[in-house]
Coordinates of N, CA and C in Angstrom, one line a residue:
Chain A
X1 N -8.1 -6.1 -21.0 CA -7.0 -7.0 -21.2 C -5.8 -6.5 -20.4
X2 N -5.0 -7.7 -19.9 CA -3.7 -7.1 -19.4 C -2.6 -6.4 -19.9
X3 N -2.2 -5.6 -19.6 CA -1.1 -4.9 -20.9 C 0.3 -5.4 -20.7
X4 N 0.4 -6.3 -19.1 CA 1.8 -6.8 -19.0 C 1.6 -8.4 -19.0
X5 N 2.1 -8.9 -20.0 CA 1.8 -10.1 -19.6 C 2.8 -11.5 -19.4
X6 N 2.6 -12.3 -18.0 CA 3.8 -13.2 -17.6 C 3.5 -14.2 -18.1
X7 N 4.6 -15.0 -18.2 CA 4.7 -16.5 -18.1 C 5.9 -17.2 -17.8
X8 N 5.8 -18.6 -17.4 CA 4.1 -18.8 -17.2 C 3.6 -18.5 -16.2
X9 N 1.9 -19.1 -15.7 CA 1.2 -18.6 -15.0 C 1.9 -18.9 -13.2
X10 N 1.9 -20.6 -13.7 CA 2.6 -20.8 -12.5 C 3.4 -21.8 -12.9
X11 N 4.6 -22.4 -11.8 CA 5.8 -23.0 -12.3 C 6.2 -24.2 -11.3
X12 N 6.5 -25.6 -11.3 CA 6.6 -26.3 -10.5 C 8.4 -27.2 -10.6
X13 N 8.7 -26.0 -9.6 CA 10.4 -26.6 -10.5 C 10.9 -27.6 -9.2
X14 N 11.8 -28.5 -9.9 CA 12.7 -29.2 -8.5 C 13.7 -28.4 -7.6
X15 N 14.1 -28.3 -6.8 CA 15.2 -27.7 -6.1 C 16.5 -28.4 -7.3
X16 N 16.9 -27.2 -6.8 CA 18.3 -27.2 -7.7 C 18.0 -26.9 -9.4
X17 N 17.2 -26.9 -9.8 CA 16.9 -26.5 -11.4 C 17.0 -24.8 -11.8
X18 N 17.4 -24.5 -12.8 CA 17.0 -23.4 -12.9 C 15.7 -22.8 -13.7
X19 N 15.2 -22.0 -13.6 CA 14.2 -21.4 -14.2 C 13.8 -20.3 -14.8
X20 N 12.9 -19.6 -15.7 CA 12.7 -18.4 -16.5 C 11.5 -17.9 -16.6
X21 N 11.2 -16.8 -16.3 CA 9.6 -16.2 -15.9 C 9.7 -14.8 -17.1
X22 N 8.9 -14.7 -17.9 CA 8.9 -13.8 -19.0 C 7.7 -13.2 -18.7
X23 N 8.6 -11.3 -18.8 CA 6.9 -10.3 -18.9 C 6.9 -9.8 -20.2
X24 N 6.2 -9.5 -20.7 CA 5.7 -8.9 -22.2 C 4.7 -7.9 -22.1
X25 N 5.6 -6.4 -22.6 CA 4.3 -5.3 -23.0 C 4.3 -5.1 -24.9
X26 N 3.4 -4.7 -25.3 CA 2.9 -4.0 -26.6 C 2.9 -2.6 -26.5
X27 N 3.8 -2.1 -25.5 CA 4.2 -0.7 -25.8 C 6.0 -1.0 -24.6
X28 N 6.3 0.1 -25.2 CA 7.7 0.4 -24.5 C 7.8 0.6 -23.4
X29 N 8.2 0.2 -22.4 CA 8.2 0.3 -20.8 C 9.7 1.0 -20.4
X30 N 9.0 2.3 -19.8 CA 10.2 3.5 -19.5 C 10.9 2.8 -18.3
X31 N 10.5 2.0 -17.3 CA 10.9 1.2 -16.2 C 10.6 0.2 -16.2
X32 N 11.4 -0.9 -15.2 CA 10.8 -2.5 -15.6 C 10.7 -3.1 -14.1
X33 N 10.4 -3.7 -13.4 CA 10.3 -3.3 -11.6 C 9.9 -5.7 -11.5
X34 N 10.7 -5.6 -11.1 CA 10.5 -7.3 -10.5 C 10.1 -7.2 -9.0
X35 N 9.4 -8.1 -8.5 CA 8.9 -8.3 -7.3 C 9.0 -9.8 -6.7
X36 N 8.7 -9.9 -5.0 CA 8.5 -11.4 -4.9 C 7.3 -11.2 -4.3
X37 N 6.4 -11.9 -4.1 CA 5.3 -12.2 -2.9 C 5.0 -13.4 -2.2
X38 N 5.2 -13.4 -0.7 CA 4.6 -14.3 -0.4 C 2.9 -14.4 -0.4
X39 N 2.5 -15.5 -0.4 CA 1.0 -15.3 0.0 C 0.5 -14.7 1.2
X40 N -0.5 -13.7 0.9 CA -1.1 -12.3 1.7 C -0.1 -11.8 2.5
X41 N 0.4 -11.6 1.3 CA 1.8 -10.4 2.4 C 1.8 -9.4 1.3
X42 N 2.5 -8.4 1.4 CA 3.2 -7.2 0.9 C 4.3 -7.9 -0.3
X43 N 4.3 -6.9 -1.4 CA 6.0 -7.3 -2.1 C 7.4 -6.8 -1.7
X44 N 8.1 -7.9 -2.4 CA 9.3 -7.2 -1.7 C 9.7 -6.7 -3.2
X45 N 10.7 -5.7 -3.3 CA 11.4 -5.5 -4.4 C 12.5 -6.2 -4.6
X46 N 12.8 -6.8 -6.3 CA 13.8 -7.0 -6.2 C 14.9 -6.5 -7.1
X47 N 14.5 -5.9 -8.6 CA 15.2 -5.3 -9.3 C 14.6 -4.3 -9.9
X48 N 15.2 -3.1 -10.5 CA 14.3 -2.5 -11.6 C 15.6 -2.2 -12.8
X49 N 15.1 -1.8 -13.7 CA 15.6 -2.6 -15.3 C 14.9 -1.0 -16.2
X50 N 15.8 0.0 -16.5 CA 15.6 0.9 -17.5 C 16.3 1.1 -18.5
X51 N 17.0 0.4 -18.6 CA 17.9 0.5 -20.4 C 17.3 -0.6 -21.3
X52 N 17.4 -0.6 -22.2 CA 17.2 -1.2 -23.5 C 18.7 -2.3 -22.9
X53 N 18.4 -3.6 -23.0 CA 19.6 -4.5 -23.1 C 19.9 -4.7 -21.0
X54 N 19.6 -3.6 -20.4 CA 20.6 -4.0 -19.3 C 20.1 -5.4 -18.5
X55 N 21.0 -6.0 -17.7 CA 21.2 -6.9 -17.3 C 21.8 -6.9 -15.7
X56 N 20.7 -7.0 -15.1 CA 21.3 -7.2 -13.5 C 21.2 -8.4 -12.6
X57 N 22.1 -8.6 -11.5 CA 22.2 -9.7 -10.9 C 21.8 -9.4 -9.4
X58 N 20.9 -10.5 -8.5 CA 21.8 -10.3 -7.1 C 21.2 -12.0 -6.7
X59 N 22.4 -12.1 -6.0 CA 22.5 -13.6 -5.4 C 22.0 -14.5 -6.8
X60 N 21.1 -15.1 -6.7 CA 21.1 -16.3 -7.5 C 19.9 -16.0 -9.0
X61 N 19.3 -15.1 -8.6 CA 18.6 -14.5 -9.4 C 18.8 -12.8 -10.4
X62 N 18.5 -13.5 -12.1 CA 19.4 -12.8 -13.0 C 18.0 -12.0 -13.8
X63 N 17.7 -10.3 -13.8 CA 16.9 -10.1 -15.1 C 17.4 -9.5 -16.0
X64 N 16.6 -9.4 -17.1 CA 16.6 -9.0 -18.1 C 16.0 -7.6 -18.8
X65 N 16.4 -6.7 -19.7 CA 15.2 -6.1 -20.5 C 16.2 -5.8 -21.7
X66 N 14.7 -6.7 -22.5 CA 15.7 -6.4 -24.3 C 15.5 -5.1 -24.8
X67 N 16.3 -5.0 -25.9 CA 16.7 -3.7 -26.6 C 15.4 -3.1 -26.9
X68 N 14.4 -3.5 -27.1 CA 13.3 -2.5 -27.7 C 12.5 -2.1 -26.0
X69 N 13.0 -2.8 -25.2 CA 12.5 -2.3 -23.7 C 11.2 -2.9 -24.1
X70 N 10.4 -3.8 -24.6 CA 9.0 -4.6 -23.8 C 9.1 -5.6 -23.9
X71 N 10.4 -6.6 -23.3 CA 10.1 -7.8 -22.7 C 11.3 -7.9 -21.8
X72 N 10.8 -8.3 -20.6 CA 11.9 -8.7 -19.6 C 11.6 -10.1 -19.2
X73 N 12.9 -10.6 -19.0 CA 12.7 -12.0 -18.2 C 13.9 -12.5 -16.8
X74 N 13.2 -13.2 -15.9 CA 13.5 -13.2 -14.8 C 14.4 -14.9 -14.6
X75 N 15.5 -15.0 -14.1 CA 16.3 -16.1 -14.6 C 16.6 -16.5 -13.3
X76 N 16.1 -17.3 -12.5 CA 16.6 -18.1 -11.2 C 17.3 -19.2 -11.4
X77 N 19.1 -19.5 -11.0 CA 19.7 -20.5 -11.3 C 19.8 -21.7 -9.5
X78 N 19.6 -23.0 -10.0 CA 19.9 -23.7 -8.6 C 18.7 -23.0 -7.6
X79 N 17.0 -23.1 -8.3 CA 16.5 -23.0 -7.4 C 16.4 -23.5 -5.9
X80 N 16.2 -23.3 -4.8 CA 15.4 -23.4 -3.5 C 14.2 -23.2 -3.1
X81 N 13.7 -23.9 -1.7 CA 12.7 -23.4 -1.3 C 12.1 -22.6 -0.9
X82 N 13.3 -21.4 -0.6 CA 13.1 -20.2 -0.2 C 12.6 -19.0 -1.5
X83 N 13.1 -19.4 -2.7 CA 12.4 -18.8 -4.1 C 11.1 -18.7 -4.0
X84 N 10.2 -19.8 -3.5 CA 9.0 -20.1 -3.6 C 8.3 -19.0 -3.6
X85 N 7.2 -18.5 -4.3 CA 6.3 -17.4 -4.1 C 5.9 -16.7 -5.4
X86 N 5.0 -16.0 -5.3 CA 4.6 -15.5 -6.5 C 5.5 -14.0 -6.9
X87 N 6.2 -13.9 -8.4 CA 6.8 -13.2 -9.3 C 5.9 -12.4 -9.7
X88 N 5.8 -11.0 -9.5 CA 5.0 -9.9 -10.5 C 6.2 -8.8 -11.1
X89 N 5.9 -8.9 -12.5 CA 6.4 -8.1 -12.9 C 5.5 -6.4 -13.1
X90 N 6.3 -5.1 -12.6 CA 5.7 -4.2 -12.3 C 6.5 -3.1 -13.7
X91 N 5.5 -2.2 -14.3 CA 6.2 -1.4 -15.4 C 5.9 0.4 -15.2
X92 N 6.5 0.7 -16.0 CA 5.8 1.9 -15.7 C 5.7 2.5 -17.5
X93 N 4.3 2.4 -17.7 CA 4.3 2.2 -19.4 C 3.6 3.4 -19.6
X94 N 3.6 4.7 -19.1 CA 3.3 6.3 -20.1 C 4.5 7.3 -20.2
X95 N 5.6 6.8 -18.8 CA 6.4 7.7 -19.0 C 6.2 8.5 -17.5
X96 N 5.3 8.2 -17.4 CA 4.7 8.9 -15.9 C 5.0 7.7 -14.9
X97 N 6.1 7.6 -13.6 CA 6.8 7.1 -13.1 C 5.8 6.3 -11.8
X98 N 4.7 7.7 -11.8 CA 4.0 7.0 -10.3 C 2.4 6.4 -11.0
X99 N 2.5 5.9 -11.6 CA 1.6 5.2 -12.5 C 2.2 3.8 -12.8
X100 N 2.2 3.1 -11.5 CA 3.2 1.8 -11.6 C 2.2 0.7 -12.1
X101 N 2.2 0.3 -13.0 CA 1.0 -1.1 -13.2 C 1.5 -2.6 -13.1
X102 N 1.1 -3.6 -12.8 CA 1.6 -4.7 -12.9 C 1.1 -5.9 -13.4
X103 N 1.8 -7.0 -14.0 CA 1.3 -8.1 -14.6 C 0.5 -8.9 -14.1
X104 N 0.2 -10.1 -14.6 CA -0.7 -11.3 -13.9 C -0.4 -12.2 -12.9
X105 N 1.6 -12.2 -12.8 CA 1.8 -12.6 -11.4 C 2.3 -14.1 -11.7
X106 N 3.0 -14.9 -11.4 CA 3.9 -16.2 -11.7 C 4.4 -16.7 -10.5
X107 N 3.5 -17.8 -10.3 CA 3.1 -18.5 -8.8 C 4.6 -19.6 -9.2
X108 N 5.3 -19.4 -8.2 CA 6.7 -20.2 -8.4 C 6.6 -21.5 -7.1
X109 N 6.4 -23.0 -7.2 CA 6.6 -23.5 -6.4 C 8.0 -24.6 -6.3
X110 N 8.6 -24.8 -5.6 CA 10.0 -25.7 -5.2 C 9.6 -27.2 -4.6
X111 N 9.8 -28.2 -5.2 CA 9.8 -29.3 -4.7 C 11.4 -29.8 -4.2
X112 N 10.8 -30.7 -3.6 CA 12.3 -30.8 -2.8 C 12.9 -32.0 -3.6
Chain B
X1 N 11.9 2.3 12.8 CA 12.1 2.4 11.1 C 11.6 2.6 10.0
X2 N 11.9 3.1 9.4 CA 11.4 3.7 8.3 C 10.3 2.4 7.6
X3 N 9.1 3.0 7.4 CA 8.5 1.7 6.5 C 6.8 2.2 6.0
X4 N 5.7 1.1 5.7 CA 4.6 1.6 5.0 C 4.1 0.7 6.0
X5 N 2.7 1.3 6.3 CA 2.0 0.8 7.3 C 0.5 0.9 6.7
X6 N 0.0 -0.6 6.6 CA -1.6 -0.8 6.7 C -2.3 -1.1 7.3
X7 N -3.6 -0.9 7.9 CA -4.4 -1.3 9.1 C -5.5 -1.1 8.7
X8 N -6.7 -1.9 8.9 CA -6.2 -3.6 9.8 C -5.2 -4.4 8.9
X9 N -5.2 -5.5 9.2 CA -4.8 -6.6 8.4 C -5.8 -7.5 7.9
X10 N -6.9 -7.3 8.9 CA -8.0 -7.8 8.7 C -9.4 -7.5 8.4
X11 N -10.6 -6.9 7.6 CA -11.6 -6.1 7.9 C -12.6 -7.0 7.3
X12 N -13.6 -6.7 7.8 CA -15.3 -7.5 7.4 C -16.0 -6.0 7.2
X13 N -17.0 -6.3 6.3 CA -17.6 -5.7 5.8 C -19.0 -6.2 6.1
X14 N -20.4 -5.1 6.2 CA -21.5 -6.2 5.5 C -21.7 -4.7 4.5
X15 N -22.5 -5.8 3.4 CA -23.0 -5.4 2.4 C -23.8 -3.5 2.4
X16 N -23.3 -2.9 1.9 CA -23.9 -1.4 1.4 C -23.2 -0.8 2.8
X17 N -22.3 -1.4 3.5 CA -21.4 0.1 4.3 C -20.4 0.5 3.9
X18 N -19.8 1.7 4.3 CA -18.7 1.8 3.7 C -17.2 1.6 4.9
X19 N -16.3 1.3 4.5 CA -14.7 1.3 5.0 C -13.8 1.7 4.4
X20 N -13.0 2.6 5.9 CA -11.8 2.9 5.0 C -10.6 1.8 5.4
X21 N -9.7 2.2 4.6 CA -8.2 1.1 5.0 C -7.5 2.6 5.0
X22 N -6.5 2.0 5.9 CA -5.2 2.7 6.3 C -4.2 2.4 5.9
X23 N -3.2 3.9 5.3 CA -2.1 3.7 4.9 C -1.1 4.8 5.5
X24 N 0.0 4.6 6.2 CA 1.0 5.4 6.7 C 2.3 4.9 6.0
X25 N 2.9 6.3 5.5 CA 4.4 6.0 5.8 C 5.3 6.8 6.1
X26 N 6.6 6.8 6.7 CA 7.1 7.6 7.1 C 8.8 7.4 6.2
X27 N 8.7 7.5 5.2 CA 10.2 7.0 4.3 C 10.1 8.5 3.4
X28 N 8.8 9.6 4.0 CA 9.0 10.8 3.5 C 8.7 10.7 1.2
X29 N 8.0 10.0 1.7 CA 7.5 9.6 0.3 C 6.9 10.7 -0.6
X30 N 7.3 10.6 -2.0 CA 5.9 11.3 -2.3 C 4.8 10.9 -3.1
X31 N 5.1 9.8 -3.7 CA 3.9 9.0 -4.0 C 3.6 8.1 -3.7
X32 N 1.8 7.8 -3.7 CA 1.4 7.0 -3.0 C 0.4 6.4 -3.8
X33 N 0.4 4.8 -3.4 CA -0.6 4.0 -4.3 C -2.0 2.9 -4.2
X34 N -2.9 2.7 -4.6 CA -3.7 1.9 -3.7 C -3.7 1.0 -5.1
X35 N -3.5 -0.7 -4.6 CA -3.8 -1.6 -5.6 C -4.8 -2.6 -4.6
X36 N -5.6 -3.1 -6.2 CA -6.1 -4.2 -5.9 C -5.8 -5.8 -5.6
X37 N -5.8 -6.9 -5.4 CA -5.2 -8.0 -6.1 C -6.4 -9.2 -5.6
X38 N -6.8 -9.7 -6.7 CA -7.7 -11.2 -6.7 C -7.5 -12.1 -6.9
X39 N -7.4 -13.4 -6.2 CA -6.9 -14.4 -6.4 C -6.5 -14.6 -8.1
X40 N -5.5 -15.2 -7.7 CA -5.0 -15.8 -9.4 C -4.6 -14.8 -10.3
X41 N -4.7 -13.2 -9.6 CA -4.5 -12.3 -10.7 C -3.3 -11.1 -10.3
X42 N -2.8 -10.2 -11.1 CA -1.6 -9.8 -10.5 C -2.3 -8.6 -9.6
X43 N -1.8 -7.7 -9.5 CA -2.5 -5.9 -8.9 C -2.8 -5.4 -9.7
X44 N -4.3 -4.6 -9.5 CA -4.7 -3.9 -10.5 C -4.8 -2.2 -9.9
X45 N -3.9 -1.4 -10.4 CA -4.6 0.2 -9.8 C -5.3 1.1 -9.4
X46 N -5.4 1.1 -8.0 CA -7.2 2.1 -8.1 C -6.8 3.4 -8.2
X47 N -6.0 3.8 -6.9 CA -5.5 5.3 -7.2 C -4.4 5.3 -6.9
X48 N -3.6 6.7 -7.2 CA -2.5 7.2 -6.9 C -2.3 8.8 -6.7
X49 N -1.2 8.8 -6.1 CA -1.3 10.7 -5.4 C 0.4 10.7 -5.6
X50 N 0.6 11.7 -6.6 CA 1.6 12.5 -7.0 C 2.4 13.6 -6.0
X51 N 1.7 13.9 -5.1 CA 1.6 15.1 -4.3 C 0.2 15.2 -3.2
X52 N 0.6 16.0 -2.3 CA -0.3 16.2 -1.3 C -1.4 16.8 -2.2
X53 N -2.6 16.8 -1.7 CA -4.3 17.5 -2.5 C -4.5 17.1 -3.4
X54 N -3.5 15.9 -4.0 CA -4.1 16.0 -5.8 C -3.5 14.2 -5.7
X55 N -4.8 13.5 -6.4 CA -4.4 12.4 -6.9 C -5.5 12.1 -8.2
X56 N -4.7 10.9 -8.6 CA -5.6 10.4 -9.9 C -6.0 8.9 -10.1
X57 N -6.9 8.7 -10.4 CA -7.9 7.4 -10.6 C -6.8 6.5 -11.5
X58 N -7.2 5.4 -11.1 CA -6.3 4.3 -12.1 C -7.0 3.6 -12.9
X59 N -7.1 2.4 -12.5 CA -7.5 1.4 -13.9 C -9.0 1.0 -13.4
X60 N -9.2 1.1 -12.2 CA -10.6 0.7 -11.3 C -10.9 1.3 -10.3
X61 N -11.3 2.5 -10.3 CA -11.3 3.7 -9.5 C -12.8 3.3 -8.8
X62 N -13.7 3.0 -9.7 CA -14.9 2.8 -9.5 C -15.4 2.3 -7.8
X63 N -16.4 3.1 -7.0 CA -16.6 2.5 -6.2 C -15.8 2.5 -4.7
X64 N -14.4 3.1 -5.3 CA -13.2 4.2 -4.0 C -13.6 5.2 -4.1
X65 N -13.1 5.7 -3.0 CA -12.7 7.1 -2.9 C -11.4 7.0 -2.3
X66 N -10.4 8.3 -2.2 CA -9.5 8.6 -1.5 C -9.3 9.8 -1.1
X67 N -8.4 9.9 -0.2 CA -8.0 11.6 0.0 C -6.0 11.8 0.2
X68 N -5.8 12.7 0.4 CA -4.6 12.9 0.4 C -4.2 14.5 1.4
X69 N -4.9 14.2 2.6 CA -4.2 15.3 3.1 C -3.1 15.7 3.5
X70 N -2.1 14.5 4.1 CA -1.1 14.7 4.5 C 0.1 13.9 3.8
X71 N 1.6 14.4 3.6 CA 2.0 13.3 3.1 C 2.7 12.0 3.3
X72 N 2.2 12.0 4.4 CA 2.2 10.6 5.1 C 0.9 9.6 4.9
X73 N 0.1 9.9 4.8 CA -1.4 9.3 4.6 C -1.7 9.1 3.4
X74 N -2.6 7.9 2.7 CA -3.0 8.1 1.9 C -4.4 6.8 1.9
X75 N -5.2 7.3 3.0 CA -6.8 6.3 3.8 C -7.3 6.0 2.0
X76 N -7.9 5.1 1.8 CA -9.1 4.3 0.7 C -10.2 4.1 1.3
X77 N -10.8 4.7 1.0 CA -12.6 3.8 1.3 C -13.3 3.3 0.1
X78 N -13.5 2.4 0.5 CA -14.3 1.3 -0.1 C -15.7 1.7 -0.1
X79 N -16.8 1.7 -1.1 CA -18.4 2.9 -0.6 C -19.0 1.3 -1.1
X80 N -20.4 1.8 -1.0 CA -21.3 0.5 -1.1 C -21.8 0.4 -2.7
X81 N -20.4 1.3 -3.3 CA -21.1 1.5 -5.0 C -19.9 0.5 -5.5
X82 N -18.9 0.1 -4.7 CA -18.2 -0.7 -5.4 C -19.1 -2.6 -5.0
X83 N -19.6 -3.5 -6.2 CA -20.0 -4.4 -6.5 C -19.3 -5.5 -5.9
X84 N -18.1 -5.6 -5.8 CA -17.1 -6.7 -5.3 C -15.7 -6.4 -4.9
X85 N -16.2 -5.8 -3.5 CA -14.9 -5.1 -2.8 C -14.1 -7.0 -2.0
X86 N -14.5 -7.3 -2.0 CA -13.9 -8.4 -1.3 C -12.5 -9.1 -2.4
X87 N -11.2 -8.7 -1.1 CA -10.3 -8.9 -2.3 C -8.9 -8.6 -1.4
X88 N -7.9 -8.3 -1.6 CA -6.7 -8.5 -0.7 C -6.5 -6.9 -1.5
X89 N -6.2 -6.0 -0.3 CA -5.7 -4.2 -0.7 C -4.0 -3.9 -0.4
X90 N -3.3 -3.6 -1.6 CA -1.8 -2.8 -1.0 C -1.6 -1.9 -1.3
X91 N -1.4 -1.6 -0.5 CA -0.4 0.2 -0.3 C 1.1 0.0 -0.7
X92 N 1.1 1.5 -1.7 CA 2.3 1.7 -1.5 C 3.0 2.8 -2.1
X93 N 4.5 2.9 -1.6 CA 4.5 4.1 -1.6 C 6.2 4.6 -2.3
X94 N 6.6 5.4 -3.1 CA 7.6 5.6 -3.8 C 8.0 7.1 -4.1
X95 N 9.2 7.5 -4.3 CA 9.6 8.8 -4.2 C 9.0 9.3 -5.6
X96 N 8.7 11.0 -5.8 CA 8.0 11.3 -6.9 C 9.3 11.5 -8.4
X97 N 9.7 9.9 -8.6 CA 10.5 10.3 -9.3 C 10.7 11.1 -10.4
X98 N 9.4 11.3 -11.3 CA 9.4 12.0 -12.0 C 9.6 13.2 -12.3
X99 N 9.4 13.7 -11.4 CA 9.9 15.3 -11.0 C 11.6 15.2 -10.9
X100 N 11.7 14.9 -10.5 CA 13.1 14.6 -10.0 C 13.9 13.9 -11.3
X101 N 13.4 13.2 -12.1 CA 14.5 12.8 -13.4 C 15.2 11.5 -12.7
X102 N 14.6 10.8 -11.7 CA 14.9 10.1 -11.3 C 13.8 8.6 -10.9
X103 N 14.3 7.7 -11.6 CA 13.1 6.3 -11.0 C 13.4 5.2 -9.9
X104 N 12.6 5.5 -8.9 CA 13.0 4.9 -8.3 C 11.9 3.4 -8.3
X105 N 11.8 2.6 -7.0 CA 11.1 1.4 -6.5 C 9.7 2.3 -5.5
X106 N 8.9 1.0 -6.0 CA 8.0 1.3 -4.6 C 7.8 0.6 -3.8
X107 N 7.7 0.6 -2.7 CA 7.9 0.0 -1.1 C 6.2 -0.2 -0.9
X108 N 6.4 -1.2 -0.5 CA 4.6 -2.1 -0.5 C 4.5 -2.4 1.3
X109 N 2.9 -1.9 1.8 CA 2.7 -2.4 3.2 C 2.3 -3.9 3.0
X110 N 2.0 -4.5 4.0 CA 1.9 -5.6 4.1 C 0.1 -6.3 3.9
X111 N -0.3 -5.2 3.5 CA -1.9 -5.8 2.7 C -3.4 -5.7 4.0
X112 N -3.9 -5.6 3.6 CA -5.2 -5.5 4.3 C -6.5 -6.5 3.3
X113 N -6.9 -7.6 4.1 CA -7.8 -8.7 3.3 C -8.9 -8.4 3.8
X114 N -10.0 -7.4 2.9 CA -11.2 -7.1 3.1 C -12.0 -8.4 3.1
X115 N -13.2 -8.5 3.8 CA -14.2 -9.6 2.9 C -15.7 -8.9 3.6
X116 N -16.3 -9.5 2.8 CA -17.8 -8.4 2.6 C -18.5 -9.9 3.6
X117 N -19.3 -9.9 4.6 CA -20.2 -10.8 5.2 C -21.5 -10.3 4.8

């Protein structure tokens, strides 16, 4: 089974709406790691998230990680087209840093 | 510039040979990672290398091998013991933060899409 798990799977928002992509572990996650992907490409990075509660921003997209550190959620306001692509959320769940695992992945599409 | 390099971008396979995929980086990394990903599903871990000579199996080791000679390199072969190598491969690669008391991100190549003919 997966130990990180997103939702939703995939998301079909209008331009201009905002939106919310949720990962969930059943153990404590020492690091919290957001990504984007286009299809058959590489990720890009976009945040990583290691306090209980912290809260970071850049441009139009806001995450999360609650106090007990295993759920983060990913908050796009006034989506675009350019958001489009698939969300993985990446964790690092023994404590051991280069043991990066990641979720099931949250296929984001934009209509116009 | 500094970055993670995969090659091919493209590879065929037939059934019971083996391949390796290529991974460089030059961002002076020290760890290094090989993931899986299957349609509809997120990345799943095959290996990872902490340090040069020494790496460890992940979540589906089965059927890879790796090596770690240098630490810039970290090649995957795919052998004819893995069942269903056909699948999109990323590399990647991140400072050994652990040692250091520090976490950093890891920097992803741009993928290699095996398919078995």
């Amino acid at each position: 089974s997966q130990e990180l798990e997103q939702s939703p799977q995939s998301l079909i928002v209008q331009e201009g709406k905002n939106l919310t992509i949720n990962c969930t572990s059943s153990k404590t996650l020492y690091g919290l790691y957001w990504y984007k992907q286009k299809y058959g490409e590489g990720l890009i990075f976009l945040m990583m998230l290691q306090k209980g509660g912290e809260e970071k921003s850049h441009e139009k997209i806001t995450a999360k990680l609650d106090e007990k550190k295993q759920q983060s959620s990913l908050h796009i306001t006034a989506s675009q087209p350019s958001h489009a692509g698939i969300y993985l959320c990446g964790a690092d769940r023994t404590g051991t840093a280069s043991k990066l695992t990641f979720g099931t992945g949250t296929r984001l599409q934009v209509t116009l | 510039d500094g970055g993670i390099t995969q090659s091919p971008k493209y590879l065929f396979r037939k059934e019971g040979q083996n391949v390796t995929l290529s991974c460089e980086q030059n961002l002076n990394h020290d760890a290094m990672y090989w993931y899986r990903q299957d349609p509809g599903q997120g990345l799943r871990l095959i290996y990872y290398s902490q340090i040069v000579n020494d790496f460890q199996k992940g979540d589906i080791a089965e059927g890879y091998s790796v090596s770690r000679e240098k630490k810039e390199s970290f090649p995957l072969t795919v052998t004819s013991a893995q069942k269903n190598p056909t699948a999109f491969y990323l590399c990647a690669s991140s400072h050994d933060s652990e040692n250091r008391g520090v976490r950093t991100e890891a920097f992803f190549g741009q993928g290699t899409r095996l398919t078995v003919v």
